[in-house]
Amino acid sequence: MSTATPSTNVLKAADFASDQDPRWCPGCGDYAILAQTKKVLAKIGADRSKTVFISGIGCSSRFPSYMNTYGFHSIHGRAPTLVTGLKLAQPELNVWMVTGDGDALSIGGNHLIHMIRRNVDVKILLFNNRIYGLTKGQYSPTSEHGKKTKSTPMGSPDMPVRPISIAIAAEASFAARAVDIDVKHLEYVLERAAKHKGSAFVEIYQNCNIFNDGAFEYATDKLTKSDTTLYLEHGKPLIFGKELDKGIRVHGMNPEIVRVKGTNDPQGPSLSSSPADDLLIHDEKAENPSLAFMLSRMRHPDFPEPLGVFRAVDQERYAQLVRNQSVDAVERLGKGDLQTLLRGSETWTV
Amino acid sequence: MSTVIESAETDGASGSPKPRKTLPAVTIRFAGDSGDGMQLAGTQFTDTSALLGNDISTLPDFPAEIRAPAGTLAGVSGYQIHFSSNDIFTPGDEVDALVAMNPAALRTNLKSVKIGGIVIVNEDSFSAVDLKKAQYTANPLEDGTLGRYRLVKVPIDKLNAAATADTGLGAKDTDRCKNMFALGLVYWLYGRPLDATLGYINKKFAKKPQVASANTKALQAGYNFGITTELFQEHYEVPKAKLASGLYRKITGNEAVALGMVAAAHLSGKELIYCSYPITPASDILHELSARKNFGVMTFQAEDEIAAMGAAIGVAFGGSLAATGTSGPGLALKGEAIGLAVMTELPVVIVNVQRGGPSTGLPTKTEQADLLQAMFGRNGECPVPILAATSASDCFSALIEAFTIATKYMTPVLFLSDGYIANGAEPWLVPDVDELPKIVIHHPTAANDEGGFMPYKRNEDGARPWALPGTPGLEHRIGGLEKQDVTGNVSYDPANHEHMIHLRAQKVAEIKPAGSAYLWNGPQSGDVLLVGWGSTYGAIRAAVQQLTEEGVSVASCQIRYLNPLPEQLGEMMKRFKHVLAPEMNLGQLRMLLRAKFLIDVQGLNKVRGQPFTISEITRGVHALLRGNLNGHMVSVNDGPAPQIEAINDEG
Ligand code: SF4
């Protein structure tokens, strides 16, 4: 018997919801990400039966339970390992990995790096809320230095990692950043990730309103966000500010903020005047990841934080490379004959 | 016996044929520095003897260091071969002939040589410096140390150099042919032909004709030296063994595991993906499988042990045959993920080639101390079926059985081997592929319940359906959180949790073996039953044979399925006055048997990185019958206490 599911391209966002009600805290940023993901899946015409969500442990990792696709809620930090195995077995599946800052960058940091450097074909949604939510409020590897939490009453002595810097250091073929409540842009980034072939790493600023409320307020507040964030567009200069009057120029090996020529808004003393064509032009397709890495180091409050696609390049995908070897082996040696193999090279008869 | 054939400094060329004596079985050992090529000499001798039709059993023994300082005790590498005209089950208790390439090799290996045995030494390597490296204060070739042996001093360095002088190679290269000289000499001593090794040399060095020629000359020179020297008055032959008729090959345990995996892929009509992280002594399985890509086998060298297990779970979720291989420390790292496979009820075969522990322990030595880790080494009530292979060749069928169990019952399966059978070789009657049992696997394509697809609705074996991503209509979610029965939804309900724990336990407890649950030797009742598991099979079985000949009433039961244990085992043990469990640990099976069957099983325990000898077991049985087993555990040396020697023979 074959149960014909509805033809895939007529599915609406709601068709991707499972019968389990989300159990995140009311007001959690996870809801917005869930909604946009379902929307994007509908938009790209995803086939539910060929879509798999895999997660580790943490608030974000509940995600697969709420999707009416195949799903695997695995163990802390190890989702990348399951993803890699699943893609080796079934390379054509559309696999999404949902993880958090603790899951992906602390306990699972090793696996994340190796999955990305192999360019396993997976969309990685890293919900960064700079805190441990599920275990109730300890600092995470992305928490700010000095952050006071339950486990750091005197402030965190750790220096934070920058998720996109890690991804790019591992030669991610796709790296992007979005913000949970900036839903239009989030949808754009998710769609770009969905269409990428290879490891597509997306850092999503996600508000944990219970344990770290307002961690990204600077990037979401209407009054400040145009000065604290910068939307990356391929082939366009890096410009930001309410009046689009500021830009980023590369000086030596470093970015610097400059006033865009022709704008007359008086700027702070740190800004030097610069002709617009000195501005850094974003090139997400650059083979050399150095500029993307530099962008990943631009941090509030010294710089506006870039949002959008940092890097999107074509690279060979892992499962294909592995499988190509099998094809090559058959071509070179012929399809293996088990009886011959069991016999081996030296035999004798009794 | 104290025959000493002293070197007469002769190059005697009488040419008259020496008498040839027939022996039923012989054990020899090549020992030298790690760089001396002893492993190669050993495997070549093994191959040749196997091709001649002897039964064989081998024991490679090498240091953990790749290259310990040359000439030191730590750097000694050895290879023992037992070859016979009868069925044999072990690499031999005592060595009949030892080849020692330097003083360190002599020092660490001499105690294995039987009194009156042949000791061939490379006398060119016994300079004062060499002796010092081996911590000899006097030259053992001269101070009577070897008085109880038939010492044969051969100037191997010089003879090898002369034989290879005209090959155009430098001294450093020709010196590396010494092992072939020694091998050639031993070939002559035991009447073996050179062809197989000559073939090997020519193939291996096809692109380096000078090296091929040097090795060939060294091998022939060694053989001819045997003919002409007066150091040997006779030589020997060991006739063919009367094995069951058929086509044979030589196989090691790791090779058999790898072949079992390829066969499992074939028998199930599936691809197999082996996910592993390099670790001694399991890495050869990864090497072997990575060369079989034209057999529907893929390998994934993971970033660590955990990743290897996680990837295997991903593979199983995706519907291919999933396996991982490791050794004890790696199994510890995999524990949490094995629990995930238990919770999600996915088929993964986990091979643990045990080695000496704890921690890094003795990486290149054998041990059986991971049984309790295999049983209990995970959080929560986490039952995993366990199979243990009893010999190198048994690894093949046991591995196929492991996949049969894993896929039939939807469960991870632990497969236990150890360093001894992983690296040891024996003859293997090559099976006929058409006669191997198929592995039948079913993947649902339609809902299994009126309410839709229920991922935790079980069949009569207690197994849940293996529905694969990509199948329309069967979308479902699984994971490590407790499952509601039938639906598989996350559930924190206390009664459901207890129910699920029972279901998982029951499923494993009721597994029916896919092969022999145990191997029995001897009568069904009597004075002593030896109960063992895994690689001790050969020594236990041989001990039963010997003891029976001595008139002792004894039988043995080697358990292959350790979880669940054979139910009937309790009744069977009760039919014997004593039950003794020889193990290379401090009594792990014994603990399980006592707990499950409430029988006072005694222990015979050895944890020295070396397999049991036959006599250690026969002595243990005699001690038991004399009533002087010391508590529940005895040292294997029930005679004199084990001597704590000043030398560190394990490197
Ligand atoms: S604890 Fe924080 S991250 Fe977790 S569900 Fe609640 S709000 Fe969201």
Short mmCIF file of N, CA and C in Angstrom, two decimals, chain A residues 1 3 5 18 20 23 48-50 52 62 64-65 67-76 78 81-82 84-86 88-90 93 110-111 114 118 318 322-323 325-326 329-330 333-339 341-344 346-350, chain B residues 50-51 243 245-250 259 262-263 266 271 273 292-295 298 300-301 303-304 306-307 310-311 313-315 317-318 320 336-337 344 346 396 427 431-433 445 468-481 489 492:
data_model
loop_
_atom_site.label_atom_id
_atom_site.label_comp_id
_atom_site.label_asym_id
_atom_site.label_seq_id
_atom_site.Cartn_x
_atom_site.Cartn_y
_atom_site.Cartn_z
N MET A 1 0.84 -1.20 0.00
CA MET A 1 0.00 0.00 0.00
C MET A 1 0.88 1.25 0.00
N THR A 3 0.78 5.26 0.79
CA THR A 3 -0.04 6.37 1.28
C THR A 3 0.43 7.62 0.57
N THR A 5 0.92 11.09 0.07
CA THR A 5 0.77 12.35 0.80
C THR A 5 0.46 13.43 -0.22
N SER A 18 3.72 19.46 13.67
CA SER A 18 3.34 18.16 14.19
C SER A 18 2.18 18.35 15.16
N GLN A 20 2.28 17.92 18.26
CA GLN A 20 2.78 18.26 19.59
C GLN A 20 2.84 19.78 19.75
N ARG A 23 6.56 23.64 23.68
CA ARG A 23 6.60 23.84 25.13
C ARG A 23 7.65 24.87 25.53
N ARG A 48 7.78 16.71 2.92
CA ARG A 48 7.87 16.37 4.34
C ARG A 48 8.62 15.05 4.55
N SER A 49 8.36 14.10 3.66
CA SER A 49 8.94 12.77 3.87
C SER A 49 10.44 12.75 3.59
N LYS A 50 10.92 13.77 2.90
CA LYS A 50 12.35 13.79 2.59
C LYS A 50 13.08 14.83 3.42
N VAL A 52 14.36 16.09 7.20
CA VAL A 52 14.68 15.56 8.52
C VAL A 52 15.26 16.67 9.39
N ARG A 62 14.33 21.06 21.12
CA ARG A 62 12.98 20.50 21.09
C ARG A 62 12.35 20.62 19.70
N PRO A 64 12.64 19.55 16.58
CA PRO A 64 12.14 18.47 15.71
C PRO A 64 10.77 17.93 16.13
N SER A 65 10.51 17.95 17.45
CA SER A 65 9.22 17.41 17.91
C SER A 65 8.04 18.19 17.34
N MET A 67 7.86 19.54 14.36
CA MET A 67 7.80 19.52 12.90
C MET A 67 7.21 18.19 12.43
N ASN A 68 6.31 18.27 11.49
CA ASN A 68 5.70 17.06 10.96
C ASN A 68 6.55 16.51 9.81
N THR A 69 7.81 16.33 10.09
CA THR A 69 8.75 15.74 9.13
C THR A 69 9.39 14.58 9.87
N TYR A 70 10.42 13.97 9.30
CA TYR A 70 11.21 13.04 10.09
C TYR A 70 12.04 13.86 11.07
N GLY A 71 12.30 13.29 12.24
CA GLY A 71 13.03 14.06 13.23
C GLY A 71 13.79 13.18 14.20
N PHE A 72 14.86 13.74 14.75
CA PHE A 72 15.67 12.99 15.72
C PHE A 72 16.20 13.98 16.75
N HIS A 73 15.73 13.83 17.97
CA HIS A 73 16.16 14.67 19.09
C HIS A 73 17.24 13.87 19.81
N SER A 74 18.50 14.14 19.50
CA SER A 74 19.55 13.23 19.95
C SER A 74 20.11 13.60 21.32
N ILE A 75 21.39 13.52 21.49
CA ILE A 75 21.99 13.80 22.80
C ILE A 75 22.90 15.02 22.70
N HIS A 76 23.29 15.50 23.86
CA HIS A 76 23.91 16.82 23.95
C HIS A 76 25.18 16.93 23.11
N ARG A 78 25.83 16.11 20.08
CA ARG A 78 26.21 15.09 19.09
C ARG A 78 25.38 15.12 17.80
N THR A 81 27.05 14.49 14.48
CA THR A 81 27.51 13.13 14.16
C THR A 81 26.38 12.32 13.53
N LEU A 82 25.16 12.50 14.05
CA LEU A 82 24.02 11.78 13.47
C LEU A 82 23.74 12.29 12.07
N THR A 84 25.85 13.50 9.97
CA THR A 84 26.86 12.98 9.04
C THR A 84 26.55 11.53 8.65
N GLY A 85 26.20 10.73 9.65
CA GLY A 85 25.86 9.33 9.35
C GLY A 85 24.63 9.22 8.46
N LEU A 86 23.61 10.01 8.79
CA LEU A 86 22.37 9.94 8.00
C LEU A 86 22.62 10.36 6.56
N LEU A 88 25.38 10.13 4.92
CA LEU A 88 26.14 9.09 4.22
C LEU A 88 25.19 7.99 3.73
N ALA A 89 24.20 7.68 4.58
CA ALA A 89 23.27 6.62 4.20
C ALA A 89 22.30 7.11 3.13
N GLN A 90 21.80 8.33 3.28
CA GLN A 90 20.81 8.86 2.33
C GLN A 90 21.17 10.30 1.97
N LEU A 93 18.50 13.26 1.22
CA LEU A 93 17.58 13.84 2.20
C LEU A 93 17.91 15.30 2.45
N ASN A 110 33.58 20.25 18.94
CA ASN A 110 34.42 19.39 18.10
C ASN A 110 33.65 18.89 16.87
N HIS A 111 32.46 18.35 17.13
CA HIS A 111 31.69 17.77 16.02
C HIS A 111 31.26 18.83 15.01
N HIS A 114 34.07 19.68 12.68
CA HIS A 114 34.39 18.63 11.71
C HIS A 114 33.29 18.43 10.68
N ARG A 118 34.00 19.20 6.64
CA ARG A 118 33.73 18.16 5.63
C ARG A 118 32.69 18.62 4.62
N TYR A 318 30.30 16.26 1.24
CA TYR A 318 30.96 15.10 1.82
C TYR A 318 30.40 13.77 1.33
N VAL A 322 32.37 10.76 -0.68
CA VAL A 322 32.52 9.39 -0.19
C VAL A 322 31.94 8.41 -1.20
N ARG A 323 30.75 8.75 -1.70
CA ARG A 323 30.09 7.83 -2.63
C ARG A 323 30.80 7.76 -3.98
N GLN A 325 33.87 7.70 -4.37
CA GLN A 325 34.95 6.73 -4.21
C GLN A 325 34.44 5.31 -4.43
N SER A 326 33.21 5.06 -3.95
CA SER A 326 32.64 3.73 -4.16
C SER A 326 32.43 3.47 -5.65
N ALA A 329 35.72 2.85 -7.20
CA ALA A 329 36.25 1.54 -6.85
C ALA A 329 35.61 0.46 -7.73
N VAL A 330 34.31 0.60 -7.95
CA VAL A 330 33.63 -0.40 -8.81
C VAL A 330 34.16 -0.30 -10.23
N LEU A 333 37.82 -1.80 -10.07
CA LEU A 333 38.02 -3.19 -9.63
C LEU A 333 36.86 -4.10 -10.02
N GLY A 334 35.81 -3.50 -10.54
CA GLY A 334 34.61 -4.29 -10.81
C GLY A 334 33.81 -4.45 -9.53
N LYS A 335 32.56 -4.83 -9.67
CA LYS A 335 31.74 -5.01 -8.48
C LYS A 335 32.28 -6.19 -7.68
N GLY A 336 32.47 -6.00 -6.41
CA GLY A 336 33.13 -7.02 -5.61
C GLY A 336 32.36 -8.33 -5.57
N ASP A 337 33.09 -9.43 -5.63
CA ASP A 337 32.47 -10.75 -5.50
C ASP A 337 32.83 -11.31 -4.13
N LEU A 338 31.80 -11.52 -3.32
CA LEU A 338 32.03 -11.92 -1.93
C LEU A 338 32.80 -13.23 -1.83
N GLN A 339 32.42 -14.21 -2.67
CA GLN A 339 33.09 -15.51 -2.57
C GLN A 339 34.59 -15.37 -2.82
N LEU A 341 36.34 -12.71 -2.36
CA LEU A 341 36.93 -11.99 -1.22
C LEU A 341 37.17 -12.94 -0.04
N LEU A 342 36.19 -13.79 0.24
CA LEU A 342 36.34 -14.71 1.37
C LEU A 342 37.51 -15.66 1.13
N ARG A 343 37.68 -16.03 -0.11
CA ARG A 343 38.76 -16.96 -0.43
C ARG A 343 40.13 -16.31 -0.20
N GLY A 344 40.23 -15.03 -0.46
CA GLY A 344 41.49 -14.34 -0.21
C GLY A 344 42.54 -14.69 -1.24
N GLU A 346 45.55 -16.45 -0.71
CA GLU A 346 46.25 -17.75 -0.58
C GLU A 346 45.31 -18.79 0.01
N THR A 347 45.10 -19.84 -0.67
CA THR A 347 44.26 -20.92 -0.13
C THR A 347 44.95 -22.25 -0.31
N TRP A 348 44.49 -23.24 0.41
CA TRP A 348 44.96 -24.61 0.21
C TRP A 348 43.78 -25.55 0.43
N THR A 349 43.87 -26.69 -0.18
CA THR A 349 42.76 -27.63 -0.09
C THR A 349 43.16 -28.83 0.76
N VAL A 350 42.27 -29.23 1.60
CA VAL A 350 42.51 -30.41 2.44
C VAL A 350 41.61 -31.53 1.93
N ALA B 50 50.56 -22.89 6.70
CA ALA B 50 49.14 -23.08 6.38
C ALA B 50 49.01 -23.71 5.00
N LEU B 51 49.78 -23.19 4.05
CA LEU B 51 49.71 -23.72 2.69
C LEU B 51 50.17 -25.17 2.64
N LEU B 243 42.51 -31.93 8.85
CA LEU B 243 41.38 -31.03 9.06
C LEU B 243 40.22 -31.51 8.20
N SER B 245 37.76 -31.70 5.25
CA SER B 245 38.18 -31.40 3.90
C SER B 245 37.49 -30.15 3.38
N GLY B 246 38.18 -29.49 2.48
CA GLY B 246 37.62 -28.25 1.93
C GLY B 246 38.71 -27.27 1.61
N LEU B 247 38.29 -26.09 1.22
CA LEU B 247 39.23 -25.04 0.85
C LEU B 247 39.52 -24.17 2.08
N TYR B 248 40.79 -24.00 2.38
CA TYR B 248 41.18 -23.24 3.58
C TYR B 248 41.96 -21.98 3.22
N ARG B 249 41.87 -21.02 4.12
CA ARG B 249 42.77 -19.86 4.08
C ARG B 249 43.16 -19.55 5.51
N LYS B 250 44.11 -18.65 5.64
CA LYS B 250 44.53 -18.21 6.97
C LYS B 250 43.73 -16.94 7.28
N LEU B 259 35.46 -9.15 7.13
CA LEU B 259 34.78 -9.99 6.13
C LEU B 259 33.34 -10.24 6.55
N VAL B 262 31.35 -7.25 5.46
CA VAL B 262 31.07 -7.25 4.03
C VAL B 262 30.00 -8.29 3.72
N ALA B 263 30.11 -9.44 4.37
CA ALA B 263 29.13 -10.50 4.13
C ALA B 263 27.75 -10.07 4.62
N HIS B 266 26.14 -8.01 2.08
CA HIS B 266 25.69 -8.86 0.98
C HIS B 266 24.42 -9.63 1.36
N GLU B 271 23.71 -1.54 1.96
CA GLU B 271 25.05 -0.97 2.10
C GLU B 271 25.44 -1.04 3.57
N ILE B 273 27.91 0.87 6.40
CA ILE B 273 28.78 2.02 6.65
C ILE B 273 29.44 1.83 8.01
N ARG B 292 37.47 -1.98 0.71
CA ARG B 292 36.39 -2.81 0.13
C ARG B 292 35.26 -1.95 -0.42
N LYS B 293 35.61 -0.80 -0.97
CA LYS B 293 34.57 0.13 -1.41
C LYS B 293 33.79 -0.37 -2.61
N ASN B 294 34.31 -1.37 -3.29
CA ASN B 294 33.55 -1.93 -4.42
C ASN B 294 32.59 -3.03 -3.97
N PHE B 295 32.45 -3.17 -2.65
CA PHE B 295 31.53 -4.20 -2.12
C PHE B 295 30.31 -3.59 -1.45
N MET B 298 31.08 1.39 2.93
CA MET B 298 31.71 2.70 3.06
C MET B 298 32.32 2.79 4.45
N PHE B 300 33.79 5.61 7.43
CA PHE B 300 33.83 6.99 7.89
C PHE B 300 34.80 7.07 9.05
N GLN B 301 35.92 7.73 8.85
CA GLN B 301 36.85 7.91 9.97
C GLN B 301 36.43 9.17 10.71
N GLU B 303 35.82 12.03 13.86
CA GLU B 303 36.75 12.90 14.60
C GLU B 303 37.03 12.36 15.99
N ASP B 304 36.19 11.51 16.51
CA ASP B 304 36.46 10.88 17.81
C ASP B 304 35.52 9.67 17.97
N ILE B 306 33.10 9.20 20.06
CA ILE B 306 31.69 9.55 20.23
C ILE B 306 31.06 9.79 18.86
N ALA B 307 31.79 10.54 18.03
CA ALA B 307 31.28 10.84 16.69
C ALA B 307 31.08 9.56 15.89
N GLY B 310 27.86 8.15 17.14
CA GLY B 310 26.74 9.01 16.71
C GLY B 310 26.47 8.84 15.22
N ALA B 311 27.53 8.81 14.43
CA ALA B 311 27.35 8.65 12.99
C ALA B 311 26.73 7.29 12.68
N ILE B 313 24.65 5.72 14.48
CA ILE B 313 23.22 5.84 14.77
C ILE B 313 22.52 6.56 13.61
N GLY B 314 23.18 7.61 13.09
CA GLY B 314 22.61 8.31 11.93
C GLY B 314 22.47 7.38 10.74
N VAL B 315 23.48 6.54 10.53
CA VAL B 315 23.44 5.56 9.44
C VAL B 315 22.26 4.61 9.62
N PHE B 317 19.54 5.09 11.37
CA PHE B 317 18.29 5.84 11.17
C PHE B 317 17.99 5.94 9.68
N GLY B 318 19.06 6.10 8.88
CA GLY B 318 18.90 6.22 7.44
C GLY B 318 18.69 4.89 6.74
N SER B 320 20.84 2.07 6.48
CA SER B 320 21.93 1.20 6.05
C SER B 320 22.41 0.38 7.25
N GLU B 336 27.32 6.87 26.21
CA GLU B 336 26.10 7.68 26.20
C GLU B 336 25.33 7.48 24.89
N ALA B 337 26.08 7.46 23.80
CA ALA B 337 25.42 7.30 22.50
C ALA B 337 24.85 5.89 22.33
N THR B 344 16.32 4.71 21.16
CA THR B 344 15.66 4.89 19.87
C THR B 344 15.51 3.54 19.16
N LEU B 346 17.56 1.37 17.55
CA LEU B 346 18.12 1.31 16.20
C LEU B 346 19.24 0.28 16.17
N PHE B 396 33.90 -14.26 12.13
CA PHE B 396 33.12 -14.09 10.90
C PHE B 396 31.65 -14.41 11.14
N PRO B 427 43.74 -21.36 10.54
CA PRO B 427 43.16 -21.76 9.27
C PRO B 427 41.65 -21.59 9.33
N PRO B 431 33.79 -20.45 3.83
CA PRO B 431 32.38 -20.83 3.67
C PRO B 431 31.88 -20.56 2.26
N ASP B 432 30.84 -21.27 1.91
CA ASP B 432 30.18 -21.07 0.62
C ASP B 432 29.15 -19.96 0.81
N VAL B 433 29.31 -18.90 0.07
CA VAL B 433 28.43 -17.73 0.24
C VAL B 433 26.95 -18.12 0.15
N THR B 445 6.17 0.52 4.65
CA THR B 445 5.87 1.59 3.69
C THR B 445 4.49 2.17 3.94
N LEU B 468 11.97 4.26 7.38
CA LEU B 468 13.10 5.09 6.95
C LEU B 468 12.68 6.48 6.50
N PRO B 469 13.45 7.50 6.88
CA PRO B 469 13.24 8.83 6.32
C PRO B 469 13.23 8.72 4.79
N GLY B 470 12.34 9.45 4.18
CA GLY B 470 12.18 9.33 2.74
C GLY B 470 10.91 8.57 2.39
N THR B 471 10.35 7.84 3.39
CA THR B 471 9.13 7.08 3.13
C THR B 471 7.91 8.01 3.33
N PRO B 472 7.13 8.26 2.29
CA PRO B 472 5.99 9.17 2.44
C PRO B 472 4.96 8.62 3.42
N GLY B 473 4.45 9.48 4.25
CA GLY B 473 3.37 9.11 5.16
C GLY B 473 3.82 8.56 6.49
N LEU B 474 5.09 8.20 6.64
CA LEU B 474 5.53 7.62 7.91
C LEU B 474 6.40 8.58 8.72
N GLU B 475 6.28 9.88 8.43
CA GLU B 475 7.09 10.86 9.15
C GLU B 475 6.90 10.67 10.66
N HIS B 476 8.00 10.60 11.38
CA HIS B 476 7.91 10.46 12.83
C HIS B 476 9.19 10.99 13.46
N ARG B 477 9.13 11.20 14.76
CA ARG B 477 10.26 11.76 15.49
C ARG B 477 10.68 10.77 16.57
N ILE B 478 12.00 10.58 16.69
CA ILE B 478 12.51 9.76 17.78
C ILE B 478 13.58 10.55 18.52
N GLY B 479 14.05 10.01 19.62
CA GLY B 479 15.10 10.72 20.35
C GLY B 479 15.39 10.09 21.69
N GLY B 480 16.21 10.76 22.46
CA GLY B 480 16.70 10.20 23.72
C GLY B 480 15.76 10.38 24.90
N LEU B 481 14.75 11.22 24.76
CA LEU B 481 13.80 11.36 25.86
C LEU B 481 12.92 10.12 25.93
N ASN B 489 5.77 9.31 21.27
CA ASN B 489 5.83 10.72 21.67
C ASN B 489 6.60 10.84 22.98
N TYR B 492 6.68 11.91 30.07
CA TYR B 492 7.31 11.95 31.38
C TYR B 492 6.48 11.17 32.39
#
